[in-house]
Coordinates of C-alpha atoms in Angstrom, one line a residue:
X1 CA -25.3 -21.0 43.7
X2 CA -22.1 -20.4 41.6
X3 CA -23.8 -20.8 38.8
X4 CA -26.7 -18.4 39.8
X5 CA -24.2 -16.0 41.0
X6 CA -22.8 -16.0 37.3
X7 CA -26.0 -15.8 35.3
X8 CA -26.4 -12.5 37.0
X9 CA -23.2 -10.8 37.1
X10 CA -23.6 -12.2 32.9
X11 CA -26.6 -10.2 33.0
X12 CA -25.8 -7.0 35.0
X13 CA -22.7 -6.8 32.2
X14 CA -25.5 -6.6 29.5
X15 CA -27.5 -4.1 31.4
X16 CA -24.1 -2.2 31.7
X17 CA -23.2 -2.5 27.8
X18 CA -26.5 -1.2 26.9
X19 CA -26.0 1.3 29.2
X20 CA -22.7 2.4 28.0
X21 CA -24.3 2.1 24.1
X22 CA -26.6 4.7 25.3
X23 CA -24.1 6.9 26.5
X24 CA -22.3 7.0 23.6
X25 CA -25.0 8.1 21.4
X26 CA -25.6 10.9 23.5
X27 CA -22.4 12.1 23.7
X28 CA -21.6 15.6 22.6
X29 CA -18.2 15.5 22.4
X30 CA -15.9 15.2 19.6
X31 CA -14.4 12.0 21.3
X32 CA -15.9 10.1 23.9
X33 CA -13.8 7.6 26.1
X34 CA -14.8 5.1 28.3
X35 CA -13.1 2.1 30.1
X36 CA -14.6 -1.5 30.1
X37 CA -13.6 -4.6 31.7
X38 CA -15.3 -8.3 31.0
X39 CA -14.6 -11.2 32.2
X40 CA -13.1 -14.5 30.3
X41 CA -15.6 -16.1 28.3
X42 CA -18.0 -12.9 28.2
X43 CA -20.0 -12.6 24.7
X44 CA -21.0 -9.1 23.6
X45 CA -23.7 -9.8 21.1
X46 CA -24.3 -8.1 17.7
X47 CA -24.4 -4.1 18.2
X48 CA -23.0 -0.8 16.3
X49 CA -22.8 2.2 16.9
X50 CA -22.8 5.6 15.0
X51 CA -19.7 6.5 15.9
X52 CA -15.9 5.0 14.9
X53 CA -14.4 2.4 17.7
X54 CA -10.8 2.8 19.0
X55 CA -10.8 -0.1 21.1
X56 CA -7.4 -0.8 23.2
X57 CA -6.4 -3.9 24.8
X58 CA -5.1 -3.2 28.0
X59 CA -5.1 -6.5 28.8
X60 CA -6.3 -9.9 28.1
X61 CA -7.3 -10.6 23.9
X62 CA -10.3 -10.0 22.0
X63 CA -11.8 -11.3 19.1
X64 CA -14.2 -8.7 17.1
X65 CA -16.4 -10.9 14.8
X66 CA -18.3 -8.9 11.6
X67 CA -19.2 -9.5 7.9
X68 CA -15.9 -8.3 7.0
X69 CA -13.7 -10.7 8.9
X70 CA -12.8 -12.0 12.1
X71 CA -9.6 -10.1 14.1
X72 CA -8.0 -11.0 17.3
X73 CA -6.4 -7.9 19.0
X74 CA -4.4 -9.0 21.8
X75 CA -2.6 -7.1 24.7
X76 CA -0.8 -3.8 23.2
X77 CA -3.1 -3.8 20.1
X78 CA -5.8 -1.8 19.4
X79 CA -9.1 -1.7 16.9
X80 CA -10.1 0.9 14.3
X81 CA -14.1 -0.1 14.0
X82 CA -16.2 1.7 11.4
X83 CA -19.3 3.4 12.5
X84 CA -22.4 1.4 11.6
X85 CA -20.7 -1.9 11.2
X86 CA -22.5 -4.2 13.2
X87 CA -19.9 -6.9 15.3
X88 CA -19.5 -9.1 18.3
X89 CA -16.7 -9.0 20.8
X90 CA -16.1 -12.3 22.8
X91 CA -13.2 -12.5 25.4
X92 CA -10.2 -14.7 25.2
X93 CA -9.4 -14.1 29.2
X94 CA -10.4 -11.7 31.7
X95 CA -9.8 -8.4 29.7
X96 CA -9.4 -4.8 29.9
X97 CA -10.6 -2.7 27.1
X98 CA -10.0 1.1 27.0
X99 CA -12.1 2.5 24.1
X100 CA -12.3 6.0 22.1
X101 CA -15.6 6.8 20.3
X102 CA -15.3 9.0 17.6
X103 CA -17.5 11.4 15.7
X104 CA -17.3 10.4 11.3
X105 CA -17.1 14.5 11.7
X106 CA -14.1 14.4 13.5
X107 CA -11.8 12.5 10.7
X108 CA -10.9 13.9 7.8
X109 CA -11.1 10.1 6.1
X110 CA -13.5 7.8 8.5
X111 CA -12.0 4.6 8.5
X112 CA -14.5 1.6 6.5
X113 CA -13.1 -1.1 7.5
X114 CA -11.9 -3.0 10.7
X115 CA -7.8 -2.3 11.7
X116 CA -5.5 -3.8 13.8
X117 CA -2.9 -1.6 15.1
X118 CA 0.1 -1.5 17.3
X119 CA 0.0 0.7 20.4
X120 CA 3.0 3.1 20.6
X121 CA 3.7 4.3 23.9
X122 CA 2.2 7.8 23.5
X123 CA -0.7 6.1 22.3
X124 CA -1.2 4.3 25.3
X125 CA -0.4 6.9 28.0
X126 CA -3.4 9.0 26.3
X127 CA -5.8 6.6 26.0
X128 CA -5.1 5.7 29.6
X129 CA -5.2 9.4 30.5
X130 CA -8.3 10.2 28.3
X131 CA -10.6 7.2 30.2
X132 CA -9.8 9.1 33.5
X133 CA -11.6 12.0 35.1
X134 CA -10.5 15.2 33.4
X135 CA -11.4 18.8 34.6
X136 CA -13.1 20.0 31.3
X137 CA -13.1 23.7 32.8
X138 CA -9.0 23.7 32.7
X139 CA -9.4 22.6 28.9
X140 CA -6.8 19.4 29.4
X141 CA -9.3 16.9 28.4
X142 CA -9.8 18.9 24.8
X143 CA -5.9 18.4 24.9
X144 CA -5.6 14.8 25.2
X145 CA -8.6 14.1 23.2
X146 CA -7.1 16.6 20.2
X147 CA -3.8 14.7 20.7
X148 CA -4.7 10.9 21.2
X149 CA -6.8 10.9 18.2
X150 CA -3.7 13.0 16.2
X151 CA -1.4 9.5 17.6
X152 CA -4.2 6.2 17.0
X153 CA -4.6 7.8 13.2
X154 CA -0.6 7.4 12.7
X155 CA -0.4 3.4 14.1
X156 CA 1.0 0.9 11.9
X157 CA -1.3 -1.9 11.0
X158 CA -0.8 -5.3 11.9
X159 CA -1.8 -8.5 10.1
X160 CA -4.1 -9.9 12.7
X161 CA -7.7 -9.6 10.9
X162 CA -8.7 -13.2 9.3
X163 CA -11.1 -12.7 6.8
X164 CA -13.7 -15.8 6.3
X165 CA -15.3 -16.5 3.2
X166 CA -19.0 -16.4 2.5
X167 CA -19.6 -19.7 1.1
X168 CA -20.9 -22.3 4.1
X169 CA -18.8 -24.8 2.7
X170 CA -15.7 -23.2 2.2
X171 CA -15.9 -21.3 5.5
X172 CA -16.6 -24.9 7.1
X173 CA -13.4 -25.6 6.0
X174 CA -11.7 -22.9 7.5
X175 CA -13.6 -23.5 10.9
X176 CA -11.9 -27.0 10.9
X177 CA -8.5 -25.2 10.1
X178 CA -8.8 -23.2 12.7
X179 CA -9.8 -26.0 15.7
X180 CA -7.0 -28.0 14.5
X181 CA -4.3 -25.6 12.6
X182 CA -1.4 -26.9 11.4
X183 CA 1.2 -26.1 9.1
X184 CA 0.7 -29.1 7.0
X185 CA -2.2 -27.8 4.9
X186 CA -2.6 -29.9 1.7
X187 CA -4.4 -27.8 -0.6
X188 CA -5.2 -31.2 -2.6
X189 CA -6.8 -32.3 0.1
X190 CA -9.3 -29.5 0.7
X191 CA -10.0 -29.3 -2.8
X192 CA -11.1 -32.9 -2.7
X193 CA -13.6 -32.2 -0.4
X194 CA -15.3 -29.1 -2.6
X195 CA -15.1 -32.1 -6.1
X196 CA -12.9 -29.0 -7.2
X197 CA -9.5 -29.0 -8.9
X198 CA -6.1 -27.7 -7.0
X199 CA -6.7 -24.7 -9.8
X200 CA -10.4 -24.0 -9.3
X201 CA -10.1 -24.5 -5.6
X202 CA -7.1 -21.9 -5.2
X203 CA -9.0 -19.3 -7.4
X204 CA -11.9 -20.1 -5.9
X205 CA -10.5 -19.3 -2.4
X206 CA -8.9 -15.8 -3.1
X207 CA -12.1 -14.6 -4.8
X208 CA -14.0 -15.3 -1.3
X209 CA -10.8 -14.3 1.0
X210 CA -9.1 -11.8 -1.4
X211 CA -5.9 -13.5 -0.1
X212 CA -4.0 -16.9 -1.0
X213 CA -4.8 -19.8 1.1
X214 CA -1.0 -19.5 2.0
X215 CA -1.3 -16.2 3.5
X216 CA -4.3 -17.6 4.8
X217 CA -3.0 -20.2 6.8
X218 CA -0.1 -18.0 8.1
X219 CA -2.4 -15.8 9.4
X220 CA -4.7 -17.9 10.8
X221 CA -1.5 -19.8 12.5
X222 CA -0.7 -16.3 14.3
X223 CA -4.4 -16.1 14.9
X224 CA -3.9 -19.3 17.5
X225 CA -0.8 -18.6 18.8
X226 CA -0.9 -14.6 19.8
X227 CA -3.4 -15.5 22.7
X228 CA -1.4 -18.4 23.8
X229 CA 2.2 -16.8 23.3
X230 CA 0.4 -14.0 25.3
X231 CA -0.5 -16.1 27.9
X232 CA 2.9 -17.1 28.7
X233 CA 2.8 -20.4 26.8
X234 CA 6.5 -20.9 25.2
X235 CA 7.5 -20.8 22.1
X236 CA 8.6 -24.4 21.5
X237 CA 5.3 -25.7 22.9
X238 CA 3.3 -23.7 20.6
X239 CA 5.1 -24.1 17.2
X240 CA 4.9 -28.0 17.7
X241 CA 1.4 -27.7 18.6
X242 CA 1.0 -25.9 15.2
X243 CA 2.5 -28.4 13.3
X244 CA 6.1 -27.2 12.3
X245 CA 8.8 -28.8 12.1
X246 CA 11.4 -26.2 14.3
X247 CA 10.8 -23.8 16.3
X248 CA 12.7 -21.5 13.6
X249 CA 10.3 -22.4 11.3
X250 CA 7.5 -20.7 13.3
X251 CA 9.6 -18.0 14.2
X252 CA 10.8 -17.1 11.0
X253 CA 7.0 -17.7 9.8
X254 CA 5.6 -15.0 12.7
X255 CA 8.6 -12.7 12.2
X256 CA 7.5 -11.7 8.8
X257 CA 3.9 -11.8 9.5
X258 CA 4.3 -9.6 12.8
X259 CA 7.6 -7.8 12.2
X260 CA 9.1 -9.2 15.7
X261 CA 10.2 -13.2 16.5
X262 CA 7.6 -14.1 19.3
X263 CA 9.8 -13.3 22.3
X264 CA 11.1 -9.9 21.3
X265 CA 7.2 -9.3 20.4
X266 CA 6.0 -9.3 24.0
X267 CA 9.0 -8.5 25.5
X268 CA 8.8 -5.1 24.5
X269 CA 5.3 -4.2 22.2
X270 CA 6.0 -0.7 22.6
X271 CA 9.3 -1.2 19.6
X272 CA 6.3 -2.6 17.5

């Protein structure tokens, strides 16, 4: 009966997200804002829409899945997603989305490629506002609309996109990486497994990333912590599970990748 009960709440949450997909196409409006919530597990398959995606994590983490990359945009983060790019969102915990659709007409310079940001507090406060009922007749909801999307286009990006390459064999190599990540990465090792040199491998690798297999791994390191670290999992427990040494390795490791040591990260997003 649990089970049964499931299938069809799964199913009345696809009904919904078509719904909603309709909605937005219709729209009139320069921005159109809309609150979503999904519960852990949920799998939004492959969609787009003609408008640019704002997406806010109110709580709980997402992962957005596309040709481009893979990005994990955890509580206090939000998404730039260009219009037309088809994607899949799958969530990582019960979560709380808060979205903005935008018109391509409304931006001076339309966005063509996925963005993580970080959520100032202004930010935040209007997106919340803008999902709310708004009298349109009093002209508040032009407003916040005129000012929230003035805010989200001055957000600092954050390095939490982790691009995958196109080759099935490499990218099977970074699947296995990222089941079982750890600091250790030989790059002999993988380039063992493609009959490649250290050389080719490593040249071969930035021309499908467009980034080192360093920078890779760093990433992809912050990639499995951030949900984890978010979840209230400590520090210590997570940089062993990694595979470093200290726990000041890792810090010093996600300090320069997310300009915060872990704690001071979720202690207070809204510096960051």
């Amino acid at each position: 009966m649990a089970k049964f009960k499931q299938t069809l709440a799964m199913s009345e949450l696809a009904k919904l997200h078509v719904e909603r997909l309709a909605a937005i196409e219709a729209a009139s409006e320069p921005v159109y804002a809309i609150p979503s919530e999904y519960p852990a597990g949920y799998h939004v398959k492959p969609h787009s829409h003609t408008r640019v995606q704002f997406v806010y994590a109110r709580a709980g983490v997402m992962m957005v899945s596309s040709i481009q990359g893979r990005w994990m945009v955890p509580p206090q983060h939000a998404l730039w997603i260009p219009a037309g790019l088809v994607h899949t969102v799958d969530m990582l915990g019960d979560v709380t989305m808060l979205s903005a659709y935008v018109a391509p007409s409304a931006l001076a310079d339309p966005p063509t490629v996925v963005r993580v940001v970080a959520v100032s507090d202004l930010a935040r406060a209007l997106i919340i506002a803008a999902v709310a009922p708004l009298d349109a007749q009093s002209g508040r909801r032009d407003l916040v609309m005129a000012l929230l999307l003035d805010e989200v286009l001055r957000l600092p990006d954050r390095p939490l996109g982790l691009p995958f390459p196109s080759d099935t064999r490499l990218a099977a190599l970074c699947r296995g990486f990222m089941e079982t990540p750890s600091a250790r990465l030989i790059i002999d090792d993988l380039a063992e497994q493609l009959a490649m040199s250290r050389r080719a491998f490593t040249r071969f690798f930035r021309k499908e990333t467009g980034i080192s297999l360093s920078t890779w791994r760093q990433q992809a390191a912050v990639f499995t912590a951030l949900p984890r670290l978010a979840g209230g999992e400590t520090v210590t427990a997570v940089a062993l599970d990694l595979g470093y040494d200290s726990v000041a390795a890792f810090t010093t490791m996600f300090r320069r990748m997310m300009g915060a040591a872990p704690r001071a990260y979720f202690k207070a997003p809204e510096q960051y």
